[in-house]
Amino acid sequence: RIITARMNYLSVPIATLQAQLHNPNNAYIAAYARGRDYHRLLRRRLQQLVERISPIIGTFNYRVFVDSAPVMEKPLAAKAGLGWQGKHTNLINQAASSWFFLGEIYTDLPLPIDTATTNHCGSCTACIKTCPTKAIVAPYQLDARRCIAYLTIENPGAIPESMRPLIGNRIFGCDDCLLACPWNKFAK
């Protein structure tokens, strides 16, 4: 079984992010990268969860993952009922938006299976329309080679010249699809 968890990360109001993004004199850094390294923070919190469970049920086998292995975290979280994958391919939680990290505990515990959440994107295409590089090529389909988050963080080479004007003032990641998503007005 897999225990899937989410941790909110939005640390400033959305209006502040939008103002910073739309000010060409500012260098924009994605909201998730503005705090402490989430890999270590969420991993530590999941480890603490294991340490709280152990005295209650006894020894069990487990392994914690936070972007540390080829784990399909978004589909797993969707199956666990933490939200649905939006047209921008990020997970959306109806009450808590999509400004959160995911982490998993793989375990041999015989846990009950949760129910998946239904999709609530409907006919909305705000995330698709707002993507500056048109990386969301169709609903639920992302071309990572065009995604500013990939180009400014993961891309091992130079950013293609044709993409540079589209990036604007974004120097580390991109939040445009999250800022446009109507479900994110519920962000905490």
JSON list of C-alpha atoms in Angstrom, two decimals:
[
{"chain": "A", "resi": 1, "resn": "ARG", "atom": "CA", "xyz": [0.00, 0.00, 0.00]},
{"chain": "A", "resi": 2, "resn": "ILE", "atom": "CA", "xyz": [0.96, 3.62, -0.35]},
{"chain": "A", "resi": 3, "resn": "ILE", "atom": "CA", "xyz": [0.24, 6.46, 2.06]},
{"chain": "A", "resi": 4, "resn": "THR", "atom": "CA", "xyz": [0.09, 9.65, 0.01]},
{"chain": "A", "resi": 5, "resn": "ALA", "atom": "CA", "xyz": [0.33, 13.03, 1.71]},
{"chain": "A", "resi": 6, "resn": "ARG", "atom": "CA", "xyz": [0.20, 16.64, 0.64]},
{"chain": "A", "resi": 7, "resn": "MET", "atom": "CA", "xyz": [1.77, 19.72, 2.21]},
{"chain": "A", "resi": 8, "resn": "ASN", "atom": "CA", "xyz": [0.62, 23.23, 1.32]},
{"chain": "A", "resi": 9, "resn": "TYR", "atom": "CA", "xyz": [3.35, 25.63, 0.28]},
{"chain": "A", "resi": 10, "resn": "LEU", "atom": "CA", "xyz": [1.75, 28.93, -0.73]},
{"chain": "A", "resi": 11, "resn": "SER", "atom": "CA", "xyz": [3.49, 31.43, 1.57]},
{"chain": "A", "resi": 12, "resn": "VAL", "atom": "CA", "xyz": [2.34, 34.73, 0.06]},
{"chain": "A", "resi": 13, "resn": "PRO", "atom": "CA", "xyz": [-1.03, 35.88, -1.24]},
{"chain": "A", "resi": 14, "resn": "ILE", "atom": "CA", "xyz": [-1.78, 35.09, -4.88]},
{"chain": "A", "resi": 15, "resn": "ALA", "atom": "CA", "xyz": [-2.21, 38.82, -5.59]},
{"chain": "A", "resi": 16, "resn": "THR", "atom": "CA", "xyz": [1.40, 39.38, -4.46]},
{"chain": "A", "resi": 17, "resn": "LEU", "atom": "CA", "xyz": [2.65, 36.66, -6.82]},
{"chain": "A", "resi": 18, "resn": "GLN", "atom": "CA", "xyz": [0.67, 38.14, -9.71]},
{"chain": "A", "resi": 19, "resn": "ALA", "atom": "CA", "xyz": [2.02, 41.64, -9.02]},
{"chain": "A", "resi": 20, "resn": "GLN", "atom": "CA", "xyz": [5.59, 40.33, -8.94]},
{"chain": "A", "resi": 21, "resn": "LEU", "atom": "CA", "xyz": [5.10, 38.34, -12.14]},
{"chain": "A", "resi": 22, "resn": "HIS", "atom": "CA", "xyz": [3.63, 41.30, -14.01]},
{"chain": "A", "resi": 23, "resn": "ASN", "atom": "CA", "xyz": [6.35, 43.73, -12.94]},
{"chain": "A", "resi": 24, "resn": "PRO", "atom": "CA", "xyz": [9.07, 43.49, -15.63]},
{"chain": "A", "resi": 25, "resn": "ASN", "atom": "CA", "xyz": [11.61, 44.95, -13.19]},
{"chain": "A", "resi": 26, "resn": "ASN", "atom": "CA", "xyz": [11.30, 41.89, -10.94]},
{"chain": "A", "resi": 27, "resn": "ALA", "atom": "CA", "xyz": [12.91, 38.50, -11.47]},
{"chain": "A", "resi": 28, "resn": "TYR", "atom": "CA", "xyz": [10.16, 35.95, -10.80]},
{"chain": "A", "resi": 29, "resn": "ILE", "atom": "CA", "xyz": [10.82, 32.78, -8.79]},
{"chain": "A", "resi": 30, "resn": "ALA", "atom": "CA", "xyz": [8.07, 30.14, -8.58]},
{"chain": "A", "resi": 31, "resn": "ALA", "atom": "CA", "xyz": [6.24, 30.02, -5.26]},
{"chain": "A", "resi": 32, "resn": "TYR", "atom": "CA", "xyz": [7.33, 26.47, -4.44]},
{"chain": "A", "resi": 33, "resn": "ALA", "atom": "CA", "xyz": [11.02, 27.48, -4.59]},
{"chain": "A", "resi": 34, "resn": "ARG", "atom": "CA", "xyz": [10.74, 30.44, -2.21]},
{"chain": "A", "resi": 35, "resn": "GLY", "atom": "CA", "xyz": [10.97, 28.45, 1.02]},
{"chain": "A", "resi": 36, "resn": "ARG", "atom": "CA", "xyz": [13.14, 25.74, 2.46]},
{"chain": "A", "resi": 37, "resn": "ASP", "atom": "CA", "xyz": [13.95, 22.69, 0.35]},
{"chain": "A", "resi": 38, "resn": "TYR", "atom": "CA", "xyz": [10.65, 20.83, 0.28]},
{"chain": "A", "resi": 39, "resn": "HIS", "atom": "CA", "xyz": [12.32, 17.49, -0.40]},
{"chain": "A", "resi": 40, "resn": "ARG", "atom": "CA", "xyz": [13.97, 17.44, 3.02]},
{"chain": "A", "resi": 41, "resn": "LEU", "atom": "CA", "xyz": [11.08, 19.11, 4.84]},
{"chain": "A", "resi": 42, "resn": "LEU", "atom": "CA", "xyz": [8.35, 16.79, 3.58]},
{"chain": "A", "resi": 43, "resn": "ARG", "atom": "CA", "xyz": [10.59, 13.72, 3.88]},
{"chain": "A", "resi": 44, "resn": "ARG", "atom": "CA", "xyz": [11.23, 14.59, 7.53]},
{"chain": "A", "resi": 45, "resn": "ARG", "atom": "CA", "xyz": [7.51, 15.07, 8.18]},
{"chain": "A", "resi": 46, "resn": "LEU", "atom": "CA", "xyz": [6.65, 11.73, 6.56]},
{"chain": "A", "resi": 47, "resn": "GLN", "atom": "CA", "xyz": [9.38, 10.07, 8.64]},
{"chain": "A", "resi": 48, "resn": "GLN", "atom": "CA", "xyz": [7.81, 11.62, 11.76]},
{"chain": "A", "resi": 49, "resn": "LEU", "atom": "CA", "xyz": [4.47, 10.16, 10.70]},
{"chain": "A", "resi": 50, "resn": "VAL", "atom": "CA", "xyz": [6.05, 6.70, 10.49]},
{"chain": "A", "resi": 51, "resn": "GLU", "atom": "CA", "xyz": [7.56, 7.21, 13.95]},
{"chain": "A", "resi": 52, "resn": "ARG", "atom": "CA", "xyz": [4.11, 8.05, 15.33]},
{"chain": "A", "resi": 53, "resn": "ILE", "atom": "CA", "xyz": [2.49, 5.02, 13.70]},
{"chain": "A", "resi": 54, "resn": "SER", "atom": "CA", "xyz": [5.14, 2.49, 14.81]},
{"chain": "A", "resi": 55, "resn": "PRO", "atom": "CA", "xyz": [4.45, 2.57, 18.58]},
{"chain": "A", "resi": 56, "resn": "ILE", "atom": "CA", "xyz": [0.74, 2.06, 17.91]},
{"chain": "A", "resi": 57, "resn": "ILE", "atom": "CA", "xyz": [0.87, -0.86, 15.45]},
{"chain": "A", "resi": 58, "resn": "GLY", "atom": "CA", "xyz": [4.40, -2.21, 15.84]},
{"chain": "A", "resi": 59, "resn": "THR", "atom": "CA", "xyz": [7.23, -2.65, 13.38]},
{"chain": "A", "resi": 60, "resn": "PHE", "atom": "CA", "xyz": [6.45, -2.51, 9.68]},
{"chain": "A", "resi": 61, "resn": "ASN", "atom": "CA", "xyz": [8.40, -2.07, 6.47]},
{"chain": "A", "resi": 62, "resn": "TYR", "atom": "CA", "xyz": [8.28, 1.25, 4.67]},
{"chain": "A", "resi": 63, "resn": "ARG", "atom": "CA", "xyz": [10.11, 3.64, 2.38]},
{"chain": "A", "resi": 64, "resn": "VAL", "atom": "CA", "xyz": [9.55, 7.38, 2.08]},
{"chain": "A", "resi": 65, "resn": "PHE", "atom": "CA", "xyz": [9.62, 9.15, -1.29]},
{"chain": "A", "resi": 66, "resn": "VAL", "atom": "CA", "xyz": [9.60, 12.87, -2.08]},
{"chain": "A", "resi": 67, "resn": "ASP", "atom": "CA", "xyz": [10.70, 13.28, -5.71]},
{"chain": "A", "resi": 68, "resn": "SER", "atom": "CA", "xyz": [13.44, 10.77, -4.96]},
{"chain": "A", "resi": 69, "resn": "ALA", "atom": "CA", "xyz": [12.47, 7.91, -7.29]},
{"chain": "A", "resi": 70, "resn": "PRO", "atom": "CA", "xyz": [10.38, 7.37, -10.42]},
{"chain": "A", "resi": 71, "resn": "VAL", "atom": "CA", "xyz": [7.11, 7.40, -8.44]},
{"chain": "A", "resi": 72, "resn": "MET", "atom": "CA", "xyz": [3.96, 8.44, -10.27]},
{"chain": "A", "resi": 73, "resn": "GLU", "atom": "CA", "xyz": [2.92, 10.71, -7.41]},
{"chain": "A", "resi": 74, "resn": "LYS", "atom": "CA", "xyz": [0.07, 12.62, -9.09]},
{"chain": "A", "resi": 75, "resn": "PRO", "atom": "CA", "xyz": [-1.87, 9.54, -10.28]},
{"chain": "A", "resi": 76, "resn": "LEU", "atom": "CA", "xyz": [-1.28, 7.88, -6.89]},
{"chain": "A", "resi": 77, "resn": "ALA", "atom": "CA", "xyz": [-2.53, 10.95, -5.04]},
{"chain": "A", "resi": 78, "resn": "ALA", "atom": "CA", "xyz": [-5.57, 11.11, -7.34]},
{"chain": "A", "resi": 79, "resn": "LYS", "atom": "CA", "xyz": [-6.38, 7.45, -6.62]},
{"chain": "A", "resi": 80, "resn": "ALA", "atom": "CA", "xyz": [-6.01, 8.19, -2.90]},
{"chain": "A", "resi": 81, "resn": "GLY", "atom": "CA", "xyz": [-8.64, 10.93, -3.15]},
{"chain": "A", "resi": 82, "resn": "LEU", "atom": "CA", "xyz": [-6.31, 13.89, -2.58]},
{"chain": "A", "resi": 83, "resn": "GLY", "atom": "CA", "xyz": [-7.55, 15.59, -5.73]},
{"chain": "A", "resi": 84, "resn": "TRP", "atom": "CA", "xyz": [-7.76, 15.21, -9.48]},
{"chain": "A", "resi": 85, "resn": "GLN", "atom": "CA", "xyz": [-5.26, 15.92, -12.21]},
{"chain": "A", "resi": 86, "resn": "GLY", "atom": "CA", "xyz": [-6.24, 19.20, -13.82]},
{"chain": "A", "resi": 87, "resn": "LYS", "atom": "CA", "xyz": [-5.89, 20.15, -17.45]},
{"chain": "A", "resi": 88, "resn": "HIS", "atom": "CA", "xyz": [-2.53, 21.73, -16.52]},
{"chain": "A", "resi": 89, "resn": "THR", "atom": "CA", "xyz": [-1.48, 18.23, -15.28]},
{"chain": "A", "resi": 90, "resn": "ASN", "atom": "CA", "xyz": [-1.08, 19.37, -11.67]},
{"chain": "A", "resi": 91, "resn": "LEU", "atom": "CA", "xyz": [-3.17, 17.85, -8.92]},
{"chain": "A", "resi": 92, "resn": "ILE", "atom": "CA", "xyz": [-6.09, 20.00, -7.71]},
{"chain": "A", "resi": 93, "resn": "ASN", "atom": "CA", "xyz": [-7.78, 19.59, -4.36]},
{"chain": "A", "resi": 94, "resn": "GLN", "atom": "CA", "xyz": [-11.28, 21.05, -4.29]},
{"chain": "A", "resi": 95, "resn": "ALA", "atom": "CA", "xyz": [-10.82, 22.61, -0.84]},
{"chain": "A", "resi": 96, "resn": "ALA", "atom": "CA", "xyz": [-7.10, 23.36, -0.85]},
{"chain": "A", "resi": 97, "resn": "SER", "atom": "CA", "xyz": [-6.16, 24.31, -4.44]},
{"chain": "A", "resi": 98, "resn": "SER", "atom": "CA", "xyz": [-3.06, 22.95, -6.20]},
{"chain": "A", "resi": 99, "resn": "TRP", "atom": "CA", "xyz": [-0.38, 24.83, -4.26]},
{"chain": "A", "resi": 100, "resn": "PHE", "atom": "CA", "xyz": [0.97, 21.75, -2.49]},
{"chain": "A", "resi": 101, "resn": "PHE", "atom": "CA", "xyz": [3.75, 19.18, -2.55]},
{"chain": "A", "resi": 102, "resn": "LEU", "atom": "CA", "xyz": [3.22, 15.44, -2.61]},
{"chain": "A", "resi": 103, "resn": "GLY", "atom": "CA", "xyz": [5.06, 12.70, -0.77]},
{"chain": "A", "resi": 104, "resn": "GLU", "atom": "CA", "xyz": [4.55, 8.97, -0.34]},
{"chain": "A", "resi": 105, "resn": "ILE", "atom": "CA", "xyz": [5.19, 6.23, 2.17]},
{"chain": "A", "resi": 106, "resn": "TYR", "atom": "CA", "xyz": [5.34, 2.81, 0.53]},
{"chain": "A", "resi": 107, "resn": "THR", "atom": "CA", "xyz": [4.52, 0.20, 3.15]},
{"chain": "A", "resi": 108, "resn": "ASP", "atom": "CA", "xyz": [3.56, -3.41, 3.72]},
{"chain": "A", "resi": 109, "resn": "LEU", "atom": "CA", "xyz": [0.70, -2.41, 6.02]},
{"chain": "A", "resi": 110, "resn": "PRO", "atom": "CA", "xyz": [-2.70, -3.84, 4.97]},
{"chain": "A", "resi": 111, "resn": "LEU", "atom": "CA", "xyz": [-4.36, -0.44, 4.72]},
{"chain": "A", "resi": 112, "resn": "PRO", "atom": "CA", "xyz": [-7.84, 0.18, 3.28]},
{"chain": "A", "resi": 113, "resn": "ILE", "atom": "CA", "xyz": [-8.01, 1.62, -0.21]},
{"chain": "A", "resi": 114, "resn": "ASP", "atom": "CA", "xyz": [-9.40, 5.15, -0.63]},
{"chain": "A", "resi": 115, "resn": "THR", "atom": "CA", "xyz": [-11.76, 6.37, -3.32]},
{"chain": "A", "resi": 116, "resn": "ALA", "atom": "CA", "xyz": [-10.55, 8.61, -6.13]},
{"chain": "A", "resi": 117, "resn": "THR", "atom": "CA", "xyz": [-11.94, 12.12, -6.48]},
{"chain": "A", "resi": 118, "resn": "THR", "atom": "CA", "xyz": [-13.85, 13.09, -9.60]},
{"chain": "A", "resi": 119, "resn": "ASN", "atom": "CA", "xyz": [-12.55, 15.70, -12.03]},
{"chain": "A", "resi": 120, "resn": "HIS", "atom": "CA", "xyz": [-14.02, 19.19, -11.62]},
{"chain": "A", "resi": 121, "resn": "CYS", "atom": "CA", "xyz": [-12.29, 21.13, -14.40]},
{"chain": "A", "resi": 122, "resn": "GLY", "atom": "CA", "xyz": [-15.38, 21.03, -16.61]},
{"chain": "A", "resi": 123, "resn": "SER", "atom": "CA", "xyz": [-15.11, 23.26, -19.66]},
{"chain": "A", "resi": 124, "resn": "CYS", "atom": "CA", "xyz": [-12.54, 25.60, -18.07]},
{"chain": "A", "resi": 125, "resn": "THR", "atom": "CA", "xyz": [-9.39, 26.20, -20.12]},
{"chain": "A", "resi": 126, "resn": "ALA", "atom": "CA", "xyz": [-7.86, 29.08, -18.14]},
{"chain": "A", "resi": 127, "resn": "CYS", "atom": "CA", "xyz": [-4.60, 27.22, -17.54]},
{"chain": "A", "resi": 128, "resn": "ILE", "atom": "CA", "xyz": [-4.22, 26.33, -21.22]},
{"chain": "A", "resi": 129, "resn": "LYS", "atom": "CA", "xyz": [-4.91, 29.88, -22.39]},
{"chain": "A", "resi": 130, "resn": "THR", "atom": "CA", "xyz": [-2.48, 31.50, -19.95]},
{"chain": "A", "resi": 131, "resn": "CYS", "atom": "CA", "xyz": [0.58, 29.30, -20.55]},
{"chain": "A", "resi": 132, "resn": "PRO", "atom": "CA", "xyz": [3.13, 31.71, -22.07]},
{"chain": "A", "resi": 133, "resn": "THR", "atom": "CA", "xyz": [4.99, 29.00, -24.01]},
{"chain": "A", "resi": 134, "resn": "LYS", "atom": "CA", "xyz": [1.92, 26.92, -24.97]},
{"chain": "A", "resi": 135, "resn": "ALA", "atom": "CA", "xyz": [3.43, 23.97, -23.07]},
{"chain": "A", "resi": 136, "resn": "ILE", "atom": "CA", "xyz": [-0.07, 22.68, -22.27]},
{"chain": "A", "resi": 137, "resn": "VAL", "atom": "CA", "xyz": [-0.62, 21.35, -25.77]},
{"chain": "A", "resi": 138, "resn": "ALA", "atom": "CA", "xyz": [-4.06, 19.89, -25.02]},
{"chain": "A", "resi": 139, "resn": "PRO", "atom": "CA", "xyz": [-6.15, 19.28, -21.93]},
{"chain": "A", "resi": 140, "resn": "TYR", "atom": "CA", "xyz": [-4.15, 16.99, -19.58]},
{"chain": "A", "resi": 141, "resn": "GLN", "atom": "CA", "xyz": [-1.13, 17.02, -21.92]},
{"chain": "A", "resi": 142, "resn": "LEU", "atom": "CA", "xyz": [2.07, 18.92, -21.14]},
{"chain": "A", "resi": 143, "resn": "ASP", "atom": "CA", "xyz": [5.07, 19.21, -23.46]},
{"chain": "A", "resi": 144, "resn": "ALA", "atom": "CA", "xyz": [7.83, 19.54, -20.85]},
{"chain": "A", "resi": 145, "resn": "ARG", "atom": "CA", "xyz": [10.26, 20.79, -23.50]},
{"chain": "A", "resi": 146, "resn": "ARG", "atom": "CA", "xyz": [8.16, 23.96, -23.72]},
{"chain": "A", "resi": 147, "resn": "CYS", "atom": "CA", "xyz": [7.42, 24.31, -19.98]},
{"chain": "A", "resi": 148, "resn": "ILE", "atom": "CA", "xyz": [9.20, 27.23, -18.31]},
{"chain": "A", "resi": 149, "resn": "ALA", "atom": "CA", "xyz": [9.64, 25.20, -15.12]},
{"chain": "A", "resi": 150, "resn": "TYR", "atom": "CA", "xyz": [11.56, 22.60, -17.12]},
{"chain": "A", "resi": 151, "resn": "LEU", "atom": "CA", "xyz": [13.47, 25.14, -19.19]},
{"chain": "A", "resi": 152, "resn": "THR", "atom": "CA", "xyz": [14.67, 27.17, -16.17]},
{"chain": "A", "resi": 153, "resn": "ILE", "atom": "CA", "xyz": [15.27, 24.33, -13.70]},
{"chain": "A", "resi": 154, "resn": "GLU", "atom": "CA", "xyz": [15.68, 20.89, -15.28]},
{"chain": "A", "resi": 155, "resn": "ASN", "atom": "CA", "xyz": [16.93, 21.62, -18.79]},
{"chain": "A", "resi": 156, "resn": "PRO", "atom": "CA", "xyz": [20.63, 20.62, -18.95]},
{"chain": "A", "resi": 157, "resn": "GLY", "atom": "CA", "xyz": [21.40, 22.89, -21.90]},
{"chain": "A", "resi": 158, "resn": "ALA", "atom": "CA", "xyz": [20.74, 26.41, -23.02]},
{"chain": "A", "resi": 159, "resn": "ILE", "atom": "CA", "xyz": [17.17, 27.63, -23.37]},
{"chain": "A", "resi": 160, "resn": "PRO", "atom": "CA", "xyz": [16.25, 27.57, -27.07]},
{"chain": "A", "resi": 161, "resn": "GLU", "atom": "CA", "xyz": [16.40, 31.06, -28.56]},
{"chain": "A", "resi": 162, "resn": "SER", "atom": "CA", "xyz": [12.81, 30.84, -29.82]},
{"chain": "A", "resi": 163, "resn": "MET", "atom": "CA", "xyz": [11.57, 30.27, -26.24]},
{"chain": "A", "resi": 164, "resn": "ARG", "atom": "CA", "xyz": [13.55, 33.06, -24.55]},
{"chain": "A", "resi": 165, "resn": "PRO", "atom": "CA", "xyz": [11.17, 35.96, -25.30]},
{"chain": "A", "resi": 166, "resn": "LEU", "atom": "CA", "xyz": [8.23, 33.88, -23.99]},
{"chain": "A", "resi": 167, "resn": "ILE", "atom": "CA", "xyz": [9.86, 33.32, -20.60]},
{"chain": "A", "resi": 168, "resn": "GLY", "atom": "CA", "xyz": [9.71, 36.99, -19.64]},
{"chain": "A", "resi": 169, "resn": "ASN", "atom": "CA", "xyz": [10.99, 37.69, -16.13]},
{"chain": "A", "resi": 170, "resn": "ARG", "atom": "CA", "xyz": [10.64, 34.09, -14.90]},
{"chain": "A", "resi": 171, "resn": "ILE", "atom": "CA", "xyz": [14.10, 32.95, -13.81]},
{"chain": "A", "resi": 172, "resn": "PHE", "atom": "CA", "xyz": [13.25, 29.84, -11.77]},
{"chain": "A", "resi": 173, "resn": "GLY", "atom": "CA", "xyz": [10.05, 28.02, -12.51]},
{"chain": "A", "resi": 174, "resn": "CYS", "atom": "CA", "xyz": [6.62, 29.26, -13.51]},
{"chain": "A", "resi": 175, "resn": "ASP", "atom": "CA", "xyz": [3.27, 29.58, -11.73]},
{"chain": "A", "resi": 176, "resn": "ASP", "atom": "CA", "xyz": [1.10, 30.88, -14.57]},
{"chain": "A", "resi": 177, "resn": "CYS", "atom": "CA", "xyz": [-1.19, 27.86, -14.87]},
{"chain": "A", "resi": 178, "resn": "LEU", "atom": "CA", "xyz": [-1.66, 27.76, -11.09]},
{"chain": "A", "resi": 179, "resn": "LEU", "atom": "CA", "xyz": [-2.34, 31.49, -10.92]},
{"chain": "A", "resi": 180, "resn": "ALA", "atom": "CA", "xyz": [-5.00, 31.14, -13.63]},
{"chain": "A", "resi": 181, "resn": "CYS", "atom": "CA", "xyz": [-6.78, 28.11, -12.14]},
{"chain": "A", "resi": 182, "resn": "PRO", "atom": "CA", "xyz": [-10.10, 29.14, -10.55]},
{"chain": "A", "resi": 183, "resn": "TRP", "atom": "CA", "xyz": [-9.77, 26.39, -7.93]},
{"chain": "A", "resi": 184, "resn": "ASN", "atom": "CA", "xyz": [-6.72, 28.14, -6.53]},
{"chain": "A", "resi": 185, "resn": "LYS", "atom": "CA", "xyz": [-8.79, 30.94, -5.05]},
{"chain": "A", "resi": 186, "resn": "PHE", "atom": "CA", "xyz": [-9.20, 28.50, -2.14]},
{"chain": "A", "resi": 187, "resn": "ALA", "atom": "CA", "xyz": [-5.45, 28.31, -1.51]},
{"chain": "A", "resi": 188, "resn": "LYS", "atom": "CA", "xyz": [-4.18, 28.42, 2.05]}
]
